[in-house]
XYZ file of C-alpha atoms in Angstrom:
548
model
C 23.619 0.096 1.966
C 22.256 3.534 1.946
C 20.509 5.340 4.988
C 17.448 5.900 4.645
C 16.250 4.708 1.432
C 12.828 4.464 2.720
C 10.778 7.291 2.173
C 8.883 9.030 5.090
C 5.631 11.130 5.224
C 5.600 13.326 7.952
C 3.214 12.228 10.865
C 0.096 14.304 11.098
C 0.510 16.325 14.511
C -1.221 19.626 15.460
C 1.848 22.143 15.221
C 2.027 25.766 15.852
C 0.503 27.127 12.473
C -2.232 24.705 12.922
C -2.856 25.187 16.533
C -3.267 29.609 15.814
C -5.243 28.897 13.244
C -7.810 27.016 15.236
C -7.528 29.922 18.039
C -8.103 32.644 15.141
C -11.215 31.197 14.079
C -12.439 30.696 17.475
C -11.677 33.963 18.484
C -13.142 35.285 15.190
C -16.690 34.032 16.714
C -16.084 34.527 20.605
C -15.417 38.421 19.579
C -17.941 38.580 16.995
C -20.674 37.883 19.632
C -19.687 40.394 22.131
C -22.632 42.247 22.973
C -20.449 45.673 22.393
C -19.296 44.382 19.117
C -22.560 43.634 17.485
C -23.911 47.010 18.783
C -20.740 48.676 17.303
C -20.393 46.570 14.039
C -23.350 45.278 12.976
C -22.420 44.296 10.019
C -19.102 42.483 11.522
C -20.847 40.451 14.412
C -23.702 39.423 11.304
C -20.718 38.217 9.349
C -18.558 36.318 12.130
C -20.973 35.281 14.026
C -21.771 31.948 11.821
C -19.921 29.730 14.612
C -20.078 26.735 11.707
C -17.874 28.455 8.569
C -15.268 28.607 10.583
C -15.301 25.813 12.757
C -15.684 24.292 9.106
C -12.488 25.702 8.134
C -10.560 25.516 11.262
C -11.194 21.394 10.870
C -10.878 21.357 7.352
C -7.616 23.200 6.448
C -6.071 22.754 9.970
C -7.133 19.057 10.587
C -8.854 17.690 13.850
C -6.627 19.697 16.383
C -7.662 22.967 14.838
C -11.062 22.584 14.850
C -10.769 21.047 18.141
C -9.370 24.324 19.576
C -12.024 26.712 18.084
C -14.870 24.402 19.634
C -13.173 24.566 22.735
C -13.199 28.578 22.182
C -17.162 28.674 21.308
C -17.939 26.072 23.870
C -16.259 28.848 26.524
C -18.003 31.050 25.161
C -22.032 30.104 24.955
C -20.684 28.689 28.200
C -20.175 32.049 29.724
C -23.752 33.108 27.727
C -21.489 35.421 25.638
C -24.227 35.490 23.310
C -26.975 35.220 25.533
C -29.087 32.989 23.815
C -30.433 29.729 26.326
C -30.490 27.294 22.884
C -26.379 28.263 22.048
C -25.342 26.199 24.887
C -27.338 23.159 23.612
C -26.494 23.648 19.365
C -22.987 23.153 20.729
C -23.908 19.331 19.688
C -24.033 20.859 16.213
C -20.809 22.255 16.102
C -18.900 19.164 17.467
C -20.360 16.879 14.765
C -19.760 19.375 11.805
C -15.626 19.610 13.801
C -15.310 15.966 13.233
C -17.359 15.434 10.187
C -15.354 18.304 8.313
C -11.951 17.138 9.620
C -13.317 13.518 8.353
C -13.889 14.550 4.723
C -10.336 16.494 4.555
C -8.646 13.336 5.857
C -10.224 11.482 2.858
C -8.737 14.276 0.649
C -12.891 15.022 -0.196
C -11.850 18.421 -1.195
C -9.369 17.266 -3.920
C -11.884 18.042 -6.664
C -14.420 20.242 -7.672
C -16.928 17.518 -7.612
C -15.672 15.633 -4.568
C -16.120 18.936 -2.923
C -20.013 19.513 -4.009
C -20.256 15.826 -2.173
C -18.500 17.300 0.931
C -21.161 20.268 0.663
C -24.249 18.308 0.532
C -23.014 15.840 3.099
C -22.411 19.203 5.897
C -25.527 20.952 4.400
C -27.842 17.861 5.896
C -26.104 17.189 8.764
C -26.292 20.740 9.767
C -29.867 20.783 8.735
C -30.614 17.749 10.728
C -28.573 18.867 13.884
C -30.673 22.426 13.825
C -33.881 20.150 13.624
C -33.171 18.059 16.573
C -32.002 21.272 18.762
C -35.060 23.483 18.059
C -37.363 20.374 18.169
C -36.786 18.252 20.627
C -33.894 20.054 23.100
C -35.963 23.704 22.835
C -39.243 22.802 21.748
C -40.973 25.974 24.054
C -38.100 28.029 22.374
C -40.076 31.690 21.635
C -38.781 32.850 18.180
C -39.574 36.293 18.361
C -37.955 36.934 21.507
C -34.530 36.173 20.416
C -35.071 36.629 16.518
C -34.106 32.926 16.014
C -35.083 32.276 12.324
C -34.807 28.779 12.355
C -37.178 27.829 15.232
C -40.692 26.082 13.763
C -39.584 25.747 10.044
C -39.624 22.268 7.974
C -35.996 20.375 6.983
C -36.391 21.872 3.526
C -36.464 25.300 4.609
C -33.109 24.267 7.198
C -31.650 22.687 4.361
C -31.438 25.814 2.617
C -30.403 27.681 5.092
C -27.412 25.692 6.206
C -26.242 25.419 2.677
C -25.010 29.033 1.765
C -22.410 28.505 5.227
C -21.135 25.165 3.964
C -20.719 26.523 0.224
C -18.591 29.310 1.794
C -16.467 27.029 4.033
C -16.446 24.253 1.492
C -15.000 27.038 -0.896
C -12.444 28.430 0.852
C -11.264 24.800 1.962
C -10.887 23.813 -1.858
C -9.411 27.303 -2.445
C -6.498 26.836 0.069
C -5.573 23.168 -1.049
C -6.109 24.443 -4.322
C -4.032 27.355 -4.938
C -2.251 27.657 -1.699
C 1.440 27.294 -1.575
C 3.292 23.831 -1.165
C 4.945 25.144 1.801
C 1.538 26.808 3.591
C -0.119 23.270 2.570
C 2.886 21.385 4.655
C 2.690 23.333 7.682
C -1.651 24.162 7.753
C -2.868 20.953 5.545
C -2.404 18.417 8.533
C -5.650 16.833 6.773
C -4.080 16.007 4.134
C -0.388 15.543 4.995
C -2.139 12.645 7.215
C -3.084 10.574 4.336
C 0.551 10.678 3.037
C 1.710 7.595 5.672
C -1.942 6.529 5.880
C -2.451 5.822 2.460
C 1.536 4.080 2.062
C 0.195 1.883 4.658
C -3.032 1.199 3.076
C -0.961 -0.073 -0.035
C 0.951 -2.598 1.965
C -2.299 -4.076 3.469
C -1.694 -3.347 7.194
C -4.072 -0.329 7.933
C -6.698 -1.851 9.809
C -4.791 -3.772 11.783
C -2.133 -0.949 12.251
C -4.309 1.276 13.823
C -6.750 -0.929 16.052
C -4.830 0.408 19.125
C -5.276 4.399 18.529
C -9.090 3.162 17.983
C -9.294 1.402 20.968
C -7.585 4.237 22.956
C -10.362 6.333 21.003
C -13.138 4.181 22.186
C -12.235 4.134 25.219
C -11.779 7.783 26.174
C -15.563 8.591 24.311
C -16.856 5.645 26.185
C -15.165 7.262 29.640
C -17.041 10.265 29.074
C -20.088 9.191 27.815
C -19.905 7.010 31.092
C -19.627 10.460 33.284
C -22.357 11.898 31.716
C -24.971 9.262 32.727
C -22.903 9.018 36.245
C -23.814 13.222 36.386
C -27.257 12.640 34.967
C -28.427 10.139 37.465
C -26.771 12.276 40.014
C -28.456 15.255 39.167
C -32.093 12.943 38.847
C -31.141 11.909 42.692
C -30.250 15.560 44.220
C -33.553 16.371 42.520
C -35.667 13.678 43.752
C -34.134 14.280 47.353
C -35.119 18.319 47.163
C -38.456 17.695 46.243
C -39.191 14.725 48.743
C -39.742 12.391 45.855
C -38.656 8.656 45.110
C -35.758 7.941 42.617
C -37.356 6.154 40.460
C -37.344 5.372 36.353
C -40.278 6.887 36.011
C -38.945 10.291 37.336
C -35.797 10.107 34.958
C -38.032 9.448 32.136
C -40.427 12.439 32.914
C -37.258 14.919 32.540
C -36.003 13.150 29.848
C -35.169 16.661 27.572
C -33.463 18.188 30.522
C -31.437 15.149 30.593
C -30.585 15.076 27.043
C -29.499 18.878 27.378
C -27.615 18.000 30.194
C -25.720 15.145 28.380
C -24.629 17.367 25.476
C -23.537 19.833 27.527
C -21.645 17.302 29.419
C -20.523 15.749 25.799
C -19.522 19.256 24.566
C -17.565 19.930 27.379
C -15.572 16.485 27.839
C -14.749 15.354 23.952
C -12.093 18.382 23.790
C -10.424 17.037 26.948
C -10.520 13.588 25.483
C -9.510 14.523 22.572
C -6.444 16.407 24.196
C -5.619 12.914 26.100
C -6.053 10.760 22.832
C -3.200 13.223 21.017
C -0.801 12.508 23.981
C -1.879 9.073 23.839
C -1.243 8.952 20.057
C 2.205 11.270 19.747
C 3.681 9.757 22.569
C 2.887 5.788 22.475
C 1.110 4.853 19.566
C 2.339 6.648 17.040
C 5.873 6.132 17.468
C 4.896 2.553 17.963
C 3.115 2.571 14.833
C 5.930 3.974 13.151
C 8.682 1.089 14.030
C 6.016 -1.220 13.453
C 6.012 0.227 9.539
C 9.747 0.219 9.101
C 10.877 -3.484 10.807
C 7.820 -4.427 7.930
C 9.798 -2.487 5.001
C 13.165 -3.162 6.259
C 12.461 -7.183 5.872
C 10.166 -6.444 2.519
C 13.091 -4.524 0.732
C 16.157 -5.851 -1.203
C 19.684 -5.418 0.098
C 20.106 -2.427 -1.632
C 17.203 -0.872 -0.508
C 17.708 -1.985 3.184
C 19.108 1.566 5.275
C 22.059 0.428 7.642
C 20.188 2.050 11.071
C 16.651 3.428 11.590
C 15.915 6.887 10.173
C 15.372 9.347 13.217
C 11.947 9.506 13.912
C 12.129 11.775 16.296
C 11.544 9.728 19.325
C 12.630 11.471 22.904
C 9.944 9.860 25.546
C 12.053 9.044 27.748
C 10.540 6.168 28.892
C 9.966 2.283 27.377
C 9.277 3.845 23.814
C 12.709 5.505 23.758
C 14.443 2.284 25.016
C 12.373 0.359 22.378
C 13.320 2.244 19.596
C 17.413 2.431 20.838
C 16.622 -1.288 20.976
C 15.496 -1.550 17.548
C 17.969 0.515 15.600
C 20.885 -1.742 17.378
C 19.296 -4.564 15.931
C 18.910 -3.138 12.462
C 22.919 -2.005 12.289
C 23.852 -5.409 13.621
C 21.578 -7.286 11.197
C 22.529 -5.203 8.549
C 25.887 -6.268 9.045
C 24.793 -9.704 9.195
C 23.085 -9.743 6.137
C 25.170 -7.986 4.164
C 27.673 -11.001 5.012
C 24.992 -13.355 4.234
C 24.653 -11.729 0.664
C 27.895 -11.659 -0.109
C 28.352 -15.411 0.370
C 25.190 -16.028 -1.436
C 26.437 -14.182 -4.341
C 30.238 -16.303 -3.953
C 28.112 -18.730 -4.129
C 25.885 -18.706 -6.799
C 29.424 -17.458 -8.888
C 30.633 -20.742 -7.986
C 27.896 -22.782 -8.904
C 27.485 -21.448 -12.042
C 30.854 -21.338 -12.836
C 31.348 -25.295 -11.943
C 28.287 -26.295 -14.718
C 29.871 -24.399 -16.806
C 33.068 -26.541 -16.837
C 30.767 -29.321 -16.573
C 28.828 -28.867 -19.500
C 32.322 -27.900 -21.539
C 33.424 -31.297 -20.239
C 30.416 -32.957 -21.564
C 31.012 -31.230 -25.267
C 34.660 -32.262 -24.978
C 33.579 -35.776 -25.976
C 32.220 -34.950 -29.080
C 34.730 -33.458 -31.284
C 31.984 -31.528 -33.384
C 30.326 -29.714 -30.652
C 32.012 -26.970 -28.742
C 30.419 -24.512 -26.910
C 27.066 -26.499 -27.728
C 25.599 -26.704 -24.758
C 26.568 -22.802 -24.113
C 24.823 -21.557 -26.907
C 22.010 -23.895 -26.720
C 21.804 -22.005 -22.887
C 22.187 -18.622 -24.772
C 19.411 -19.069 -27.251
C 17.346 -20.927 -24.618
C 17.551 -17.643 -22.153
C 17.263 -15.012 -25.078
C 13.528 -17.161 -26.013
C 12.713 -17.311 -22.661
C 13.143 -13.096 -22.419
C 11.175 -12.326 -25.541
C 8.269 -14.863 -23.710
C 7.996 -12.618 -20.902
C 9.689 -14.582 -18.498
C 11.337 -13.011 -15.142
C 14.761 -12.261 -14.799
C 15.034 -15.606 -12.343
C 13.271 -17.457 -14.682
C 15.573 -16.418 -17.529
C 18.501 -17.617 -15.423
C 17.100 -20.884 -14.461
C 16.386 -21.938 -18.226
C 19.979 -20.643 -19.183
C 21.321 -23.249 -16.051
C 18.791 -25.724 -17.676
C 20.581 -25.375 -21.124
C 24.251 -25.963 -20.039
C 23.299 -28.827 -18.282
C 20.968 -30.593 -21.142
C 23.211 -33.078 -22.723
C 25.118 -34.158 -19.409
C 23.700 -38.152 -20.079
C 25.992 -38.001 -22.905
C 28.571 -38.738 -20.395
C 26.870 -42.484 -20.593
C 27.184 -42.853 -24.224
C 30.350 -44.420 -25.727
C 32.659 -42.323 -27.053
C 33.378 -43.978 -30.535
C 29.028 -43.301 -31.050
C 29.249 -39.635 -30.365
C 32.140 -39.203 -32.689
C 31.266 -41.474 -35.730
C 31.395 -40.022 -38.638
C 29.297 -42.450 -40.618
C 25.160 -43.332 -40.418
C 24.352 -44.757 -36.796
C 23.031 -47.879 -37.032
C 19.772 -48.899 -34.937
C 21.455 -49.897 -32.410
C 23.861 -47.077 -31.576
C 20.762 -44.385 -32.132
C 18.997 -46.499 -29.249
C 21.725 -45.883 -26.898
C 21.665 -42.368 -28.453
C 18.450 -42.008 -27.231
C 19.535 -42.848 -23.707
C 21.287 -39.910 -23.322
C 18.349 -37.803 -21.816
C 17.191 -40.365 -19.124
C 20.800 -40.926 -18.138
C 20.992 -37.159 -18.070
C 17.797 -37.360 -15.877
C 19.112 -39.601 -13.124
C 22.135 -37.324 -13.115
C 20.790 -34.457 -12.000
C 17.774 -35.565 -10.060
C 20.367 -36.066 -7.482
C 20.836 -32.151 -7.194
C 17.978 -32.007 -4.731
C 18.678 -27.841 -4.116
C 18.266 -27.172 -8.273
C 14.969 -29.762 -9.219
C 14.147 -27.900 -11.991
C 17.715 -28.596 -14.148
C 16.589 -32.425 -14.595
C 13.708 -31.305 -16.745
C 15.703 -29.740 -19.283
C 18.049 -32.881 -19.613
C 14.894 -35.471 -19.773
C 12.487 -34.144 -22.309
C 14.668 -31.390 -24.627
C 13.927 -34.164 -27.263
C 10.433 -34.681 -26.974
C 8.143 -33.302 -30.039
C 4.971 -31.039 -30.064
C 3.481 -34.078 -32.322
C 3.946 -36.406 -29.758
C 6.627 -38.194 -31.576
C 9.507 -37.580 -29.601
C 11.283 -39.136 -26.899
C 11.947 -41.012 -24.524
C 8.194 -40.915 -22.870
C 6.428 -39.667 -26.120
C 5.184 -36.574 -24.176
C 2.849 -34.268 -26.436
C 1.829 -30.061 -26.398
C 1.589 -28.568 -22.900
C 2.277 -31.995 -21.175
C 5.971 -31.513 -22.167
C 7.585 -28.820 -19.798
C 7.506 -25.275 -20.901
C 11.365 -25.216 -19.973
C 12.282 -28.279 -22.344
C 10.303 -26.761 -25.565
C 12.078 -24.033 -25.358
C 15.339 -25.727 -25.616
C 14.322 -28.099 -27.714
C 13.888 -26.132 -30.311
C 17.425 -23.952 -29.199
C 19.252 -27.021 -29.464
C 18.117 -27.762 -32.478
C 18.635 -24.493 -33.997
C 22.387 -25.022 -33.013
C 22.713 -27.907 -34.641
C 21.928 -26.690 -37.859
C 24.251 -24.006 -37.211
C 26.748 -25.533 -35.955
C 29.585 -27.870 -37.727
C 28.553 -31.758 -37.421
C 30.095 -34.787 -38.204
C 26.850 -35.498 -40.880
C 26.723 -31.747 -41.824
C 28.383 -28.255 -42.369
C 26.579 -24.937 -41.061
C 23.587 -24.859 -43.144
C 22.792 -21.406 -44.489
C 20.615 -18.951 -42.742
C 17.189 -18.894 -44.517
C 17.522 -22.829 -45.228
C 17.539 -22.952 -41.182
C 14.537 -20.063 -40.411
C 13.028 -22.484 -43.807
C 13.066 -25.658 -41.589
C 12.096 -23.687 -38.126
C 9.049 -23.125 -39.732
C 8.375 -26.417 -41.256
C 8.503 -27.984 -38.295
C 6.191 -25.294 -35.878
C 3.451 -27.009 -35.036
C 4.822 -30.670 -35.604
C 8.270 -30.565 -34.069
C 8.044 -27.285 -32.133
C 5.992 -25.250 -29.539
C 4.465 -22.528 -32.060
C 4.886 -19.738 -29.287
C 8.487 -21.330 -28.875
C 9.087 -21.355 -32.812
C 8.102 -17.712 -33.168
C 10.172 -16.803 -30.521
C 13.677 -18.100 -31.897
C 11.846 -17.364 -35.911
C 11.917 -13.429 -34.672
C 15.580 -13.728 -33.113
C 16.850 -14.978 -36.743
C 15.012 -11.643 -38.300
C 17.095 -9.404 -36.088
C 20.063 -11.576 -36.483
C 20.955 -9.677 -40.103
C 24.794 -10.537 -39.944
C 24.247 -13.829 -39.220
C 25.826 -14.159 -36.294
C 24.234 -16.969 -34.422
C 26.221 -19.948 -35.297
C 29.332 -21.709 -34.471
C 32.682 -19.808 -35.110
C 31.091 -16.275 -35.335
C-alpha cells in the first residue's frame, strides 16, 4: 500500500502573509485619519480614509482572520476618537457586518466570476446602505451634518445606495483582480478564502458537512452568545449605576426611556468583544476541532477506499497539542499500521481464495464435459461468450465475473443423466429427451446447496427456457426468465452450432449468425441476440468455435 494516497487540502488558518495583510489595511485607515495626516495630505487621508474598501479586501483576499485584524485596528482607533467624529464609534457595527459578510462571499468562491462578483457587489452595496441608515437614524438621530461635514446624515436609502456602491465596486474589483490574475503561489499563501473551500467542498461531496462541522458551530454560538450575554449584563449595569446617581427606581420603564443609549452601548460592547471571540474560536478550532475534524475525514476515507488506495499510517497532519488530541491521533495512526497489516492479510487470503474457487469449477465443469465425448471445453466457452455478452450489455466488472461462474457451472445436472444418452449417436427417443430435459433441475438442486454463491443455480435451471415461452422445464417467458440465463442461453446455443456434435459438424459462420437471427424474438432475448449477432461481425476469422 502506498502512503498517502489520499489527497489533502491544506486547512484554512490565518498565517503570516494573511495576518500583515490584515494589519496593512488597518493601518492604511488608522494613519489615514490622523489629524496631521489629513492636514498634510489631503488628498491621501480622502483616499484611505474609506474604513470599508479595505476592511472589504482585508476579509476578502485574506479570509476572516485578516479582516478580523484590521477591525480590531479601526475599532482602536475611533476608540481612541482618532478621527474625532462621536458617530465613528457607533458605524463600527457597519464595519463588522461588511468583515464577515465579505469573508462569507469569498468562502463561497462569490468572486470566481465576473457575474458572481456583480452579485457580491450588490449584496455589500445594500448592506452598507442599510447599516449607514440605521446608524444616522436611529443610533445618531440629533447628529448635526454641517458640523462634521457628514454627507450621509438625513438622505433617503436610494441616495445611500449610491453612495456605498462606488467603495464596494473598488473592493469587489480588486478582490476579483487578485484571484484573478494573481499568482498560484500568492493565491496559496493570501487566498485563505478560498483555499478553505478546497477540504470544505471534498467533504461536501462525501455527504458529511453538516454534521462535520456542528461542533466548530456550536463553539461559535456559544462564544457570540457569551458576549452578547455581557453586553446586556453591562447594559443593565450601567441602567442601575444610573438609576442609583439620580435617586431613581430601576425599573423597565427607565431602561426603555434610554433605549438608543443602550443600543450604542451594546454595539460598542459587540464591536469590542467579537474580535476577542473570534481570537478564542481560532484556538478553539486549530487546536481541538480541527484536528478532530481532520481524523474524523480520514478513518471515513481510509474504510471507503480499496486496498490499494488504503495509505499504510496516517499522513502527518501536523498535530503537536500536546495534550488528548496528540495522544488521539498517536492512537489512531497505530491502529491504521496495525489494521493495515491486518487487512492486507485478509486480502490476500480472499484473493487465494477466490483463485481456488474458481479454479475447482473449473475442473468441475471439465468433469461434467468429460461425459460427453462431443463437448470439450463446452461449458468454458459457453462461460466465455456468456461474459463477453454480458460486457457489451453494460454490465460491471463483478457482474461479468458472476455470469462467466454461472456459465461453467450450467450443465452440471448432466452428471444425473446416463451416460450411454449423452453419447448416442443416433435420434433420442421420447423417452431419453425427457430425462434430457432433467438435466437443468438436477443441475438446480446441485447448486442450490452452495448457499455462499445463490446466484450460480439460476444459470443451471432456466439456460433452456425460450423468449416464446416454449422452453423448459417451468415454461418461463420474456423478463420472467432471469437476465443471467438469457444470456447463456443463447451462448450455449451458439456453441453448439459451433461446436462438433454427435448429430452435427461445425456449421458455417453466416448459416449460424442466419439462425441467431431467426430465432431473436422467438427463441432469444432480442437485446441478448444483438449482443452475441455484433460479436460474430467482429469475429472476421472465424474464430469462435471449437478447435480454433
Amino acid at each position: 500500500m502506498k502512503n498517502n494516497q489520499i489527497s489533502l487540502t491544506r486547512r484554512n488558518k490565518t498565517t503570516l502573509p494573511t495576518i500583515l495583510l490584515g494589519i496593512a489595511c488597518g493601518l492604511c485607515v488608522v494613519v489615514a485619519r490622523l489629524p496631521l495626516i489629513q492636514t498634510a495630505i489631503p488628498l491621501f487621508g480622502i483616499v484611505f480614509s474609506y474604513s470599508d474598501i479595505f476592511i472589504m479586501i482585508a476579509a476578502g483576499i485574506g479570509g476572516l482572520g485578516s479582516g478580523m485584524l484590521a477591525f480590531t485596528l479601526l475599532f482602536i482607533a475611533e476608540f481612541f476618537h482618532i478621527e474625532g467624529d462621536a458617530s465613528g464609534l457607533y458605524s463600527l457595527s457597519t464595519y463588522l457586518v461588511v468583515t464577515l459578510v465579505t469573508a462569507k462571499l469569498a468562502y463561497d468562491r462569490m468572486f470566481a466570476d465576473l457575474w458572481r462578483t456583480i452579485r457580491s457587489t450588490a449584496i455589500l452595496s445594500l448592506l452598507l446602505a442599510l447599516c449607514w441608515l440605521v446608524t444616522f437614524t436611529v443610533l445618531t438621530p440629533t447628529f448635526n451634518a454641517n458640523m462634521d461635514g457628514n454627507v450621509y446624515q438625513n438622505i433617503s436609502f436610494g441616495r445611500l445606495f449610491l453612495s456605498a456602491a462606488p467603495e464596494c465596486v473598488i473592493s469587489c474589483a480588486a478582490i476579483r483582480l487578485f484571484f484573478r490574475f494573481a499568482s498560484e503561489k500568492a493565491k496559496f499563501s493570501l487566498g485563505s478564502g478560498w483555499l478553505y473551500t478546497g477540504m470544505y467542498e471534498e467533504r461536501k461531496k462525501a455527504g458529511g458537512i453538516k454534521r462535520r462541522y456542528v461542533l466548530g458551530f456550536r463553539v461559535t454560538a456559544l462564544s457570540v452568545g457569551e458576549a452578547i450575554l455581557l453586553c446586556i449584563v453591562a447594559i443593565l449595569s450601567s441602567d442601575i449605576q444610573f438609576s442609583i446617581t439620580m435617586g431613581e427606581k430601576f425599573t423597565i420603564s427607565l431602561i426603555a426611556q434610554f433605549w438608543r443609549q443602550n443600543l450604542q452601548l451594546a454595539l460598542t460592547m459587540i464591536c469590542a468583544s467579537l474580535p476577542i471571540a473570534y481570537v478564542f474560536n481560532m484556538f478553539i478550532l486549530s487546536r481541538v476541532i480541527a484536528p478532530i475534524n481532520e481524523m474524523s475525514f480520514l478513518m471515513e476515507q481510509y474504510f471507503d477506499c480499496d486496498g490499494n488506495k488504503r495509505f499504510a499510517s496516517f499522513p502527518d497532519l501536523g498535530i503537536h497539542t500536546g495534550d488528548e488530541i496528540e495522544k488521539l491521533y498517536n492512537s489512531l495512526q497505530k491502529m491504521v499500521e496495525d489494521a493495515g497489516t491486518y487487512l492486507d492479510r485478509i486480502l490476500k487470503q480472499e484473493q487465494k481464495s477466490a483463485h481456488l474457487t474458481q479454479g475447482f469449477m473449473l475442473a468441475l465443469a471439465k468433469a461434467v464435459d468429460a461425459k460427453d465425448h462431443y463437448t470439450s471445453g463446452h461449458s468454458e466457452r459457453v462461460a466465455q461468450y456468456a461474459k463477453e455478452i454480458a460486457r457489451r450489455l453494460g454490465k460491471s466488472e463483478k457482474e461479468q465475473e458472476e455470469i462467466y461462474t454461472m456459465g461453467l457451472l450450467h450443465d452440471i445436472g448432466k452428471i444425473g443423466v446416463s451416460e450411454a444418452i449423452i453419447n448416442k449417436k443416433g435420434r433420442l427417443t421420447d423417452e431419453e429427451f425427457a430425462e434430457i430435459k432433467t438435466h437443468p433441475l438436477k443441475g438446480y438442486e446441485i447448486l442450490q446447496n452452495v448457499k455462499e454463491i445463490p446466484e450460480l443455480a439460476t444459470g443451471a435451471r432456466w439456460h433452456h427456457e425460450r423468449y416464446d415461452g416454449r422452453g423448459y422445464p417451468d415454461g418461463l417467458s420474456g423478463e420472467t426468465i432471469p437476465e443471467e440465463a438469457r444470456i447463456i442461453a443463447v451462448a450455449d446455443a451458439y456453441d453448439a452450432m459451433t461446436s462438433k456434435r454427435a448429430y452435427s459438424d461445425v456449421r458455417p459462420q453466416a448459416q449460424v449468425r442466419s439462425e441467431i437471427e431467426r430465432c431473436k424474438g422467438s427463441q432469444f432475448d432480442p437485446k441478448m441476440a444483438d449482443a452475441m449477432l455484433s460479436m460474430i461481425d467482429n469475429d472476421v476469422e472465424y474464430k469462435m468455435h471449437e478447435g480454433a
